[in-house]
PDB file of C-alpha atoms and ligand atoms in Angstrom:
ATOM      1  CA  UNK M   1      -5.775  18.992  -7.528  1.00  0.00           C
ATOM      2  CA  UNK M   2      -4.409  16.789  -4.811  1.00  0.00           C
ATOM      3  CA  UNK M   3      -1.054  17.799  -3.398  1.00  0.00           C
ATOM      4  CA  UNK M   4       1.534  15.109  -2.898  1.00  0.00           C
ATOM      5  CA  UNK M   5       3.370  15.006   0.381  1.00  0.00           C
ATOM      6  CA  UNK M   6       5.677  12.817   2.381  1.00  0.00           C
ATOM      7  CA  UNK M   7       4.781  12.842   6.062  1.00  0.00           C
ATOM      8  CA  UNK M   8       6.650  11.146   8.889  1.00  0.00           C
ATOM      9  CA  UNK M   9       4.209  10.283  11.643  1.00  0.00           C
ATOM     10  CA  UNK M  10       5.401  10.474  15.216  1.00  0.00           C
ATOM     11  CA  UNK M  11       3.491   9.165  18.266  1.00  0.00           C
ATOM     12  CA  UNK M  12       0.082  10.638  19.019  1.00  0.00           C
ATOM     13  CA  UNK M  13      -0.433  11.770  15.449  1.00  0.00           C
ATOM     14  CA  UNK M  14       2.251  14.432  15.252  1.00  0.00           C
ATOM     15  CA  UNK M  15       3.523  14.745  11.696  1.00  0.00           C
ATOM     16  CA  UNK M  16       6.525  16.295   9.987  1.00  0.00           C
ATOM     17  CA  UNK M  17       6.039  16.594   6.252  1.00  0.00           C
ATOM     18  CA  UNK M  18       7.212  17.977   2.965  1.00  0.00           C
ATOM     19  CA  UNK M  19       5.474  18.620  -0.330  1.00  0.00           C
ATOM     20  CA  UNK M  20       7.139  16.300  -2.821  1.00  0.00           C
ATOM     21  CA  UNK M  21       7.312  16.504  -6.584  1.00  0.00           C
ATOM     22  CA  UNK M  22       8.398  12.915  -7.203  1.00  0.00           C
ATOM     23  CA  UNK M  23       9.990   9.830  -5.741  1.00  0.00           C
ATOM     24  CA  UNK M  24      13.417   9.369  -7.278  1.00  0.00           C
ATOM     25  CA  UNK M  25      14.320   5.981  -5.816  1.00  0.00           C
ATOM     26  CA  UNK M  26      13.072   3.248  -3.543  1.00  0.00           C
ATOM     27  CA  UNK M  27      14.461  -0.088  -2.527  1.00  0.00           C
ATOM     28  CA  UNK M  28      14.339  -2.631   0.234  1.00  0.00           C
ATOM     29  CA  UNK M  29      17.930  -3.006   1.433  1.00  0.00           C
ATOM     30  CA  UNK M  30      19.201  -5.863   3.609  1.00  0.00           C
ATOM     31  CA  UNK M  31      18.385  -3.711   6.641  1.00  0.00           C
ATOM     32  CA  UNK M  32      15.644  -1.237   5.856  1.00  0.00           C
ATOM     33  CA  UNK M  33      13.399   0.389   3.321  1.00  0.00           C
ATOM     34  CA  UNK M  34      15.142   3.285   1.605  1.00  0.00           C
ATOM     35  CA  UNK M  35      13.391   6.066  -0.293  1.00  0.00           C
ATOM     36  CA  UNK M  36      14.557   9.295  -1.898  1.00  0.00           C
ATOM     37  CA  UNK M  37      12.115  12.063  -2.776  1.00  0.00           C
ATOM     38  CA  UNK M  38      12.454  15.373  -4.497  1.00  0.00           C
ATOM     39  CA  UNK M  39      10.726  18.025  -2.391  1.00  0.00           C
ATOM     40  CA  UNK M  40       9.203  21.267  -3.529  1.00  0.00           C
ATOM     41  CA  UNK M  41      11.381  23.593  -1.471  1.00  0.00           C
ATOM     42  CA  UNK M  42      14.006  21.644   0.475  1.00  0.00           C
ATOM     43  CA  UNK M  43      15.974  19.706  -2.098  1.00  0.00           C
ATOM     44  CA  UNK M  44      16.021  15.945  -1.850  1.00  0.00           C
ATOM     45  CA  UNK M  45      14.792  13.923   1.086  1.00  0.00           C
ATOM     46  CA  UNK M  46      16.330  10.677   2.393  1.00  0.00           C
ATOM     47  CA  UNK M  47      13.894   8.380   4.191  1.00  0.00           C
ATOM     48  CA  UNK M  48      14.688   5.093   5.976  1.00  0.00           C
ATOM     49  CA  UNK M  49      11.835   2.876   7.182  1.00  0.00           C
ATOM     50  CA  UNK M  50       9.476   5.812   6.821  1.00  0.00           C
ATOM     51  CA  UNK M  51      11.583   8.171   8.960  1.00  0.00           C
ATOM     52  CA  UNK M  52      13.210  11.357   7.675  1.00  0.00           C
ATOM     53  CA  UNK M  53      16.999  11.117   7.777  1.00  0.00           C
ATOM     54  CA  UNK M  54      17.787  14.395   6.088  1.00  0.00           C
ATOM     55  CA  UNK M  55      16.636  17.087   3.721  1.00  0.00           C
ATOM     56  CA  UNK M  56      19.325  18.696   1.616  1.00  0.00           C
ATOM     57  CA  UNK M  57      18.271  22.238   2.467  1.00  0.00           C
ATOM     58  CA  UNK M  58      18.860  22.282   6.183  1.00  0.00           C
ATOM     59  CA  UNK M  59      20.919  19.144   6.710  1.00  0.00           C
ATOM     60  CA  UNK M  60      23.646  21.304   8.257  1.00  0.00           C
ATOM     61  CA  UNK M  61      21.288  22.117  11.126  1.00  0.00           C
ATOM     62  CA  UNK M  62      21.852  18.548  12.319  1.00  0.00           C
ATOM     63  CA  UNK M  63      25.336  17.659  11.101  1.00  0.00           C
ATOM     64  CA  UNK M  64      26.944  20.791  12.534  1.00  0.00           C
ATOM     65  CA  UNK M  65      25.602  20.294  16.044  1.00  0.00           C
ATOM     66  CA  UNK M  66      26.373  16.596  16.041  1.00  0.00           C
ATOM     67  CA  UNK M  67      30.023  17.212  15.205  1.00  0.00           C
ATOM     68  CA  UNK M  68      31.367  20.632  16.167  1.00  0.00           C
ATOM     69  CA  UNK M  69      30.435  20.973  19.846  1.00  0.00           C
ATOM     70  CA  UNK M  70      32.309  17.779  20.795  1.00  0.00           C
ATOM     71  CA  UNK M  71      35.286  18.360  18.522  1.00  0.00           C
ATOM     72  CA  UNK M  72      35.625  21.955  19.731  1.00  0.00           C
ATOM     73  CA  UNK M  73      35.402  20.902  23.377  1.00  0.00           C
ATOM     74  CA  UNK M  74      38.286  18.466  22.897  1.00  0.00           C
ATOM     75  CA  UNK M  75      41.675  20.233  23.015  1.00  0.00           C
ATOM     76  CA  UNK M  76      43.180  18.295  20.116  1.00  0.00           C
ATOM     77  CA  UNK M  77      40.955  15.688  18.439  1.00  0.00           C
ATOM     78  CA  UNK M  78      43.047  13.538  16.115  1.00  0.00           C
ATOM     79  CA  UNK M  79      41.254  10.215  15.812  1.00  0.00           C
ATOM     80  CA  UNK M  80      37.490  10.164  15.250  1.00  0.00           C
ATOM     81  CA  UNK M  81      35.032   7.304  14.797  1.00  0.00           C
ATOM     82  CA  UNK M  82      31.645   7.847  13.147  1.00  0.00           C
ATOM     83  CA  UNK M  83      29.067   5.097  13.508  1.00  0.00           C
ATOM     84  CA  UNK M  84      26.277   5.259  10.926  1.00  0.00           C
ATOM     85  CA  UNK M  85      26.146   8.480   8.942  1.00  0.00           C
ATOM     86  CA  UNK M  86      26.118   6.728   5.548  1.00  0.00           C
ATOM     87  CA  UNK M  87      25.047   9.897   3.754  1.00  0.00           C
ATOM     88  CA  UNK M  88      28.464  11.401   4.540  1.00  0.00           C
ATOM     89  CA  UNK M  89      27.268  14.663   6.114  1.00  0.00           C
ATOM     90  CA  UNK M  90      28.734  13.903   9.526  1.00  0.00           C
ATOM     91  CA  UNK M  91      32.114  12.859   8.164  1.00  0.00           C
ATOM     92  CA  UNK M  92      32.192  15.965   5.960  1.00  0.00           C
ATOM     93  CA  UNK M  93      31.894  18.127   9.105  1.00  0.00           C
ATOM     94  CA  UNK M  94      34.506  16.042  10.983  1.00  0.00           C
ATOM     95  CA  UNK M  95      37.051  16.597   8.210  1.00  0.00           C
ATOM     96  CA  UNK M  96      36.701  20.377   8.509  1.00  0.00           C
ATOM     97  CA  UNK M  97      38.814  20.045  11.647  1.00  0.00           C
ATOM     98  CA  UNK M  98      42.484  20.326  10.766  1.00  0.00           C
ATOM     99  CA  UNK M  99      43.523  18.515  13.931  1.00  0.00           C
ATOM    100  CA  UNK M 100      41.803  15.329  12.710  1.00  0.00           C
ATOM    101  CA  UNK M 101      44.398  12.989  11.275  1.00  0.00           C
ATOM    102  CA  UNK M 102      42.144  10.058  10.629  1.00  0.00           C
ATOM    103  CA  UNK M 103      38.403   9.474  10.714  1.00  0.00           C
ATOM    104  CA  UNK M 104      36.705   6.111  10.305  1.00  0.00           C
ATOM    105  CA  UNK M 105      33.067   5.761   9.325  1.00  0.00           C
ATOM    106  CA  UNK M 106      31.384   2.434  10.028  1.00  0.00           C
ATOM    107  CA  UNK M 107      28.050   2.177   8.215  1.00  0.00           C
ATOM    108  CA  UNK M 108      26.042  -1.034   8.321  1.00  0.00           C
ATOM    109  CA  UNK M 109      24.113  -0.508   5.085  1.00  0.00           C
ATOM    110  CA  UNK M 110      26.121   0.022   1.902  1.00  0.00           C
ATOM    111  CA  UNK M 111      22.876   0.829   0.063  1.00  0.00           C
ATOM    112  CA  UNK M 112      22.647   4.079   2.073  1.00  0.00           C
ATOM    113  CA  UNK M 113      26.143   5.126   0.993  1.00  0.00           C
ATOM    114  CA  UNK M 114      25.467   4.172  -2.614  1.00  0.00           C
ATOM    115  CA  UNK M 115      22.093   5.951  -2.847  1.00  0.00           C
ATOM    116  CA  UNK M 116      23.487   9.048  -1.098  1.00  0.00           C
ATOM    117  CA  UNK M 117      26.360   9.147  -3.553  1.00  0.00           C
ATOM    118  CA  UNK M 118      24.054   8.742  -6.549  1.00  0.00           C
ATOM    119  CA  UNK M 119      21.153  10.980  -5.551  1.00  0.00           C
ATOM    120  CA  UNK M 120      22.103  13.474  -2.833  1.00  0.00           C
ATOM    121  CA  UNK M 121      24.151  16.639  -2.836  1.00  0.00           C
ATOM    122  CA  UNK M 122      25.366  16.215   0.707  1.00  0.00           C
ATOM    123  CA  UNK M 123      28.881  14.828   0.378  1.00  0.00           C
ATOM    124  CA  UNK M 124      29.123  13.470  -3.163  1.00  0.00           C
ATOM    125  CA  UNK M 125      32.842  14.024  -3.707  1.00  0.00           C
ATOM    126  CA  UNK M 126      33.740  12.730  -0.284  1.00  0.00           C
ATOM    127  CA  UNK M 127      31.636   9.578  -0.758  1.00  0.00           C
ATOM    128  CA  UNK M 128      33.219   9.043  -4.166  1.00  0.00           C
ATOM    129  CA  UNK M 129      36.701   9.193  -2.646  1.00  0.00           C
ATOM    130  CA  UNK M 130      35.671   6.965   0.255  1.00  0.00           C
ATOM    131  CA  UNK M 131      34.196   4.311  -2.009  1.00  0.00           C
ATOM    132  CA  UNK M 132      37.397   4.313  -4.078  1.00  0.00           C
ATOM    133  CA  UNK M 133      39.453   4.389  -0.889  1.00  0.00           C
ATOM    134  CA  UNK M 134      41.159   7.583  -2.029  1.00  0.00           C
ATOM    135  CA  UNK M 135      40.390   9.887   0.869  1.00  0.00           C
ATOM    136  CA  UNK M 136      43.685  10.407   2.698  1.00  0.00           C
ATOM    137  CA  UNK M 137      42.200  11.299   6.104  1.00  0.00           C
ATOM    138  CA  UNK M 138      39.209   8.959   6.202  1.00  0.00           C
ATOM    139  CA  UNK M 139      38.130   5.401   5.607  1.00  0.00           C
ATOM    140  CA  UNK M 140      34.760   3.776   5.085  1.00  0.00           C
ATOM    141  CA  UNK M 141      33.999   0.408   6.616  1.00  0.00           C
ATOM    142  CA  UNK M 142      30.756  -1.329   5.703  1.00  0.00           C
ATOM    143  CA  UNK M 143      29.913  -3.269   8.808  1.00  0.00           C
ATOM    144  CA  UNK M 144      28.181  -3.464  12.158  1.00  0.00           C
ATOM    145  CA  UNK M 145      29.272  -0.584  14.389  1.00  0.00           C
ATOM    146  CA  UNK M 146      28.572  -2.551  17.574  1.00  0.00           C
ATOM    147  CA  UNK M 147      30.888  -5.354  16.522  1.00  0.00           C
ATOM    148  CA  UNK M 148      33.486  -2.952  15.118  1.00  0.00           C
ATOM    149  CA  UNK M 149      33.737  -1.019  18.358  1.00  0.00           C
ATOM    150  CA  UNK M 150      33.901  -4.136  20.517  1.00  0.00           C
ATOM    151  CA  UNK M 151      36.732  -5.577  18.450  1.00  0.00           C
ATOM    152  CA  UNK M 152      38.642  -2.384  17.680  1.00  0.00           C
ATOM    153  CA  UNK M 153      42.237  -2.297  18.817  1.00  0.00           C
ATOM    154  CA  UNK M 154      42.422   1.443  18.282  1.00  0.00           C
ATOM    155  CA  UNK M 155      41.391   4.232  20.611  1.00  0.00           C
ATOM    156  CA  UNK M 156      39.566   7.410  19.682  1.00  0.00           C
ATOM    157  CA  UNK M 157      39.346  11.020  20.832  1.00  0.00           C
ATOM    158  CA  UNK M 158      35.717  11.232  19.773  1.00  0.00           C
ATOM    159  CA  UNK M 159      33.032   8.705  18.898  1.00  0.00           C
ATOM    160  CA  UNK M 160      30.032  10.114  17.027  1.00  0.00           C
ATOM    161  CA  UNK M 161      26.883   8.037  16.624  1.00  0.00           C
ATOM    162  CA  UNK M 162      24.772   9.212  13.681  1.00  0.00           C
ATOM    163  CA  UNK M 163      22.128   6.538  13.697  1.00  0.00           C
ATOM    164  CA  UNK M 164      18.473   5.977  12.999  1.00  0.00           C
ATOM    165  CA  UNK M 165      16.015   5.791  15.912  1.00  0.00           C
ATOM    166  CA  UNK M 166      16.598   3.230  18.698  1.00  0.00           C
ATOM    167  CA  UNK M 167      14.502   0.547  17.023  1.00  0.00           C
ATOM    168  CA  UNK M 168      15.474  -1.979  14.347  1.00  0.00           C
ATOM    169  CA  UNK M 169      19.097  -1.930  13.155  1.00  0.00           C
ATOM    170  CA  UNK M 170      20.114   0.858  15.588  1.00  0.00           C
ATOM    171  CA  UNK M 171      18.653  -0.578  18.814  1.00  0.00           C
ATOM    172  CA  UNK M 172      21.929  -1.890  20.217  1.00  0.00           C
ATOM    173  CA  UNK M 173      23.616   1.486  19.736  1.00  0.00           C
ATOM    174  CA  UNK M 174      21.515   2.664  22.684  1.00  0.00           C
ATOM    175  CA  UNK M 175      22.426  -0.148  25.070  1.00  0.00           C
ATOM    176  CA  UNK M 176      24.552  -0.004  28.189  1.00  0.00           C
ATOM    177  CA  UNK M 177      26.912  -2.629  26.769  1.00  0.00           C
ATOM    178  CA  UNK M 178      27.592  -0.433  23.773  1.00  0.00           C
ATOM    179  CA  UNK M 179      28.219   2.624  25.971  1.00  0.00           C
ATOM    180  CA  UNK M 180      30.740   0.547  27.943  1.00  0.00           C
ATOM    181  CA  UNK M 181      32.575  -0.500  24.781  1.00  0.00           C
ATOM    182  CA  UNK M 182      32.633   3.136  23.663  1.00  0.00           C
ATOM    183  CA  UNK M 183      34.004   4.318  27.022  1.00  0.00           C
ATOM    184  CA  UNK M 184      36.739   1.730  26.871  1.00  0.00           C
ATOM    185  CA  UNK M 185      37.719   2.672  23.311  1.00  0.00           C
ATOM    186  CA  UNK M 186      38.017   6.385  24.092  1.00  0.00           C
ATOM    187  CA  UNK M 187      41.439   7.755  24.955  1.00  0.00           C
ATOM    188  CA  UNK M 188      41.981   8.966  28.538  1.00  0.00           C
ATOM    189  CA  UNK M 189      40.336  12.167  27.430  1.00  0.00           C
ATOM    190  CA  UNK M 190      37.478  11.669  24.999  1.00  0.00           C
ATOM    191  CA  UNK M 191      33.915  12.482  24.040  1.00  0.00           C
ATOM    192  CA  UNK M 192      31.013  10.380  22.902  1.00  0.00           C
ATOM    193  CA  UNK M 193      27.936  11.881  21.256  1.00  0.00           C
ATOM    194  CA  UNK M 194      24.727  10.345  20.027  1.00  0.00           C
ATOM    195  CA  UNK M 195      21.599  11.800  18.524  1.00  0.00           C
ATOM    196  CA  UNK M 196      18.865  10.977  21.028  1.00  0.00           C
ATOM    197  CA  UNK M 197      15.531  11.747  19.414  1.00  0.00           C
ATOM    198  CA  UNK M 198      12.743  14.279  19.713  1.00  0.00           C
ATOM    199  CA  UNK M 199      12.625  15.863  23.154  1.00  0.00           C
ATOM    200  CA  UNK M 200       8.818  15.973  23.264  1.00  0.00           C
ATOM    201  CA  UNK M 201       7.855  12.910  21.244  1.00  0.00           C
ATOM    202  CA  UNK M 202      10.556  10.393  22.211  1.00  0.00           C
ATOM    203  CA  UNK M 203      10.956  11.491  25.826  1.00  0.00           C
ATOM    204  CA  UNK M 204      11.106   7.936  27.201  1.00  0.00           C
ATOM    205  CA  UNK M 205      13.796   6.835  24.745  1.00  0.00           C
ATOM    206  CA  UNK M 206      15.764   9.972  25.613  1.00  0.00           C
ATOM    207  CA  UNK M 207      15.530   9.287  29.339  1.00  0.00           C
ATOM    208  CA  UNK M 208      16.545   5.636  28.859  1.00  0.00           C
ATOM    209  CA  UNK M 209      19.612   6.662  26.905  1.00  0.00           C
ATOM    210  CA  UNK M 210      20.500   9.361  29.444  1.00  0.00           C
ATOM    211  CA  UNK M 211      20.247   6.944  32.369  1.00  0.00           C
ATOM    212  CA  UNK M 212      22.254   4.276  30.531  1.00  0.00           C
ATOM    213  CA  UNK M 213      25.022   6.719  29.674  1.00  0.00           C
ATOM    214  CA  UNK M 214      25.088   8.055  33.261  1.00  0.00           C
ATOM    215  CA  UNK M 215      26.076   4.588  34.470  1.00  0.00           C
ATOM    216  CA  UNK M 216      29.083   4.524  32.182  1.00  0.00           C
ATOM    217  CA  UNK M 217      30.576   7.953  31.444  1.00  0.00           C
ATOM    218  CA  UNK M 218      32.283  10.284  33.917  1.00  0.00           C
ATOM    219  CA  UNK M 219      29.854  13.064  33.008  1.00  0.00           C
ATOM    220  CA  UNK M 220      26.804  13.182  30.753  1.00  0.00           C
ATOM    221  CA  UNK M 221      25.390  16.298  29.111  1.00  0.00           C
ATOM    222  CA  UNK M 222      22.096  16.829  27.380  1.00  0.00           C
ATOM    223  CA  UNK M 223      21.490  19.490  24.775  1.00  0.00           C
ATOM    224  CA  UNK M 224      18.898  20.125  22.106  1.00  0.00           C
ATOM    225  CA  UNK M 225      18.677  22.014  18.864  1.00  0.00           C
ATOM    226  CA  UNK M 226      15.990  22.643  16.247  1.00  0.00           C
ATOM    227  CA  UNK M 227      16.600  20.370  13.245  1.00  0.00           C
ATOM    228  CA  UNK M 228      14.917  20.956   9.903  1.00  0.00           C
ATOM    229  CA  UNK M 229      13.062  17.771   8.989  1.00  0.00           C
ATOM    230  CA  UNK M 230      12.730  16.229  12.459  1.00  0.00           C
ATOM    231  CA  UNK M 231      10.232  16.837  15.272  1.00  0.00           C
ATOM    232  CA  UNK M 232      12.142  19.658  16.963  1.00  0.00           C
ATOM    233  CA  UNK M 233      13.811  20.280  19.249  1.00  0.00           C
ATOM    234  CA  UNK M 234      16.027  17.269  18.632  1.00  0.00           C
ATOM    235  CA  UNK M 235      18.155  15.990  21.484  1.00  0.00           C
ATOM    236  CA  UNK M 236      21.795  15.002  21.690  1.00  0.00           C
ATOM    237  CA  UNK M 237      23.575  13.252  24.555  1.00  0.00           C
ATOM    238  CA  UNK M 238      27.254  13.660  25.255  1.00  0.00           C
ATOM    239  CA  UNK M 239      29.328  11.340  27.410  1.00  0.00           C
ATOM    240  CA  UNK M 240      32.674  12.603  28.646  1.00  0.00           C
ATOM    241  CA  UNK M 241      35.673  10.564  29.714  1.00  0.00           C
ATOM    242  CA  UNK M 242      38.434  12.259  31.665  1.00  0.00           C
ATOM    243  CA  UNK M 243      39.395  15.863  31.997  1.00  0.00           C
ATOM    244  CA  UNK M 244      37.239  17.751  29.495  1.00  0.00           C
ATOM    245  CA  UNK M 245      34.707  20.503  30.163  1.00  0.00           C
ATOM    246  CA  UNK M 246      31.988  20.107  27.558  1.00  0.00           C
ATOM    247  CA  UNK M 247      30.430  23.452  28.501  1.00  0.00           C
ATOM    248  CA  UNK M 248      33.473  25.256  27.054  1.00  0.00           C
ATOM    249  CA  UNK M 249      34.414  25.194  23.390  1.00  0.00           C
ATOM    250  CA  UNK M 250      37.469  26.572  21.608  1.00  0.00           C
ATOM    251  CA  UNK M 251      36.277  29.785  19.960  1.00  0.00           C
ATOM    252  CA  UNK M 252      39.532  30.305  18.099  1.00  0.00           C
ATOM    253  CA  UNK M 253      39.266  26.997  16.283  1.00  0.00           C
ATOM    254  CA  UNK M 254      35.533  27.577  15.769  1.00  0.00           C
ATOM    255  CA  UNK M 255      36.197  30.744  13.774  1.00  0.00           C
ATOM    256  CA  UNK M 256      38.003  28.751  11.097  1.00  0.00           C
ATOM    257  CA  UNK M 257      34.929  26.607  10.460  1.00  0.00           C
ATOM    258  CA  UNK M 258      32.384  28.129   8.130  1.00  0.00           C
ATOM    259  CA  UNK M 259      29.145  27.264   9.892  1.00  0.00           C
ATOM    260  CA  UNK M 260      25.506  27.920   9.039  1.00  0.00           C
ATOM    261  CA  UNK M 261      23.591  26.956  12.163  1.00  0.00           C
ATOM    262  CA  UNK M 262      25.676  26.094  15.197  1.00  0.00           C
ATOM    263  CA  UNK M 263      26.944  29.113  17.036  1.00  0.00           C
ATOM    264  CA  UNK M 264      29.808  28.323  19.409  1.00  0.00           C
ATOM    265  CA  UNK M 265      29.513  31.753  21.026  1.00  0.00           C
ATOM    266  CA  UNK M 266      26.119  30.708  22.350  1.00  0.00           C
ATOM    267  CA  UNK M 267      27.209  27.164  23.200  1.00  0.00           C
ATOM    268  CA  UNK M 268      25.929  27.356  26.807  1.00  0.00           C
ATOM    269  CA  UNK M 269      22.410  28.189  25.666  1.00  0.00           C
ATOM    270  CA  UNK M 270      22.011  24.719  24.140  1.00  0.00           C
ATOM    271  CA  UNK M 271      21.764  22.956  27.466  1.00  0.00           C
ATOM    272  CA  UNK M 272      18.320  23.963  28.709  1.00  0.00           C
ATOM    273  CA  UNK M 273      16.140  20.937  29.230  1.00  0.00           C
ATOM    274  CA  UNK M 274      12.353  21.406  29.432  1.00  0.00           C
ATOM    275  CA  UNK M 275      11.259  21.398  33.066  1.00  0.00           C
ATOM    276  CA  UNK M 276       8.915  18.442  32.712  1.00  0.00           C
ATOM    277  CA  UNK M 277      11.688  16.306  31.222  1.00  0.00           C
ATOM    278  CA  UNK M 278      14.169  17.345  33.938  1.00  0.00           C
ATOM    279  CA  UNK M 279      11.667  16.355  36.609  1.00  0.00           C
ATOM    280  CA  UNK M 280      11.467  12.840  35.179  1.00  0.00           C
ATOM    281  CA  UNK M 281      15.197  12.207  35.535  1.00  0.00           C
TER     282      UNK M 281
HETATM  283  N1  AG3 S   1      20.340  10.844  11.469  1.00  0.00           N
HETATM  284  C1  AG3 S   1      18.998  10.482  11.738  1.00  0.00           C
HETATM  285  C2  AG3 S   1      18.466  10.941  13.046  1.00  0.00           C
HETATM  286  C3  AG3 S   1      17.188  10.251  13.397  1.00  0.00           C
HETATM  287  C4  AG3 S   1      15.983  10.755  12.661  1.00  0.00           C
HETATM  288  N2  AG3 S   1      14.788  10.184  13.207  1.00  0.00           N
HETATM  289  C5  AG3 S   1      13.550  10.437  12.774  1.00  0.00           C
HETATM  290  N3  AG3 S   1      13.330  11.252  11.800  1.00  0.00           N
HETATM  291  N4  AG3 S   1      12.542   9.822  13.325  1.00  0.00           N
HETATM  292  C6  AG3 S   1      20.945  10.114  10.423  1.00  0.00           C
HETATM  293  C7  AG3 S   1      21.050  10.788   9.129  1.00  0.00           C
HETATM  294  C8  AG3 S   1      21.849  12.037   9.073  1.00  0.00           C
HETATM  295  N5  AG3 S   1      23.204  11.857   8.689  1.00  0.00           N
END
C-alpha cells in the first residue's frame, strides 16, 4: 500500500515531510496557494505555495522563539506590531506579555486568517475575537505590511515579522527600504525580529538579510533554533535600536510565561553561528 505524504522540497533535494491522512482544504487565494492537511502524528499542517508554515504539534517551537526573546529583552514592551502571522500563533504569544497594551497584526491575505480560524487549533478563539474586532488588546488589519509600516503614524517597541520565505508576496519584507521604515517606526528603544530561513539551505538569503539589516540597525544579532516542520536549524535576525542588550533577557518576567520550547535561562546558547556561515559574512 502506498503511503501518502506531503514533502516540502528545499534546494539540492533536501526534503521535510509528513505522512498525511487527508487534505482538508485547498484554494488559490489572491496571493498564494493555500493547503491544509491532516497529518498522521503532528496534527494539521498549513502549507502556502508548497512551503510548510506550521504543524499544530510543534508550532510553539517557532512562535515562542520569534516572540519571547525580543519581548523579554525589552524592559517594558507596550506597543507591538506583527507583520504576517495570519494563523495567529505569533500574536497569541505576544499577548502573554502583560506589559503589552496593544498589538496590531497586519496580514496581507485574509484567506490565511479565515482558513486558520476554520481548520487549525492554533489560536481559534483569538482569531474569532480579532475577526469580530472584540479583542481588547489587539487588532487585525488585512493589508500590505510594507505599506502599513511606511504610512504608520504610530511607533512601536517591537516589530515582529512572521512571513513566508523572501520570494513572492514576502520579498519586500527583506529589503533595505523596509528595514529603514521599521527602524524609523521603532521607539528610541526598540527591537525588530524576522524569521530568516534555514541556516544550511537558505544561507545566501540569510546573509543578504543580515547585511541589509546591518546597514540600518544599531546592532544586529543572529540566532537559530530547531523548528519542527522546517529545515532546521531555522534562523532569526534581530535588529536593535537604542539602548537594549539583546543578549540579556528578563528572567523574572520569563517565569510567568508558560513555555514549551524556548528556555530563557539558556538564552546565550542560541547565538552560535556555524563556522562556515560566519566566514562568509
Ligand atoms: N512562518 C513561516 C516561516 C517560513 C517557512 N518557510 C518554509 N517552510 N520554507 C509563518 C507561519 C507561522 N506563523
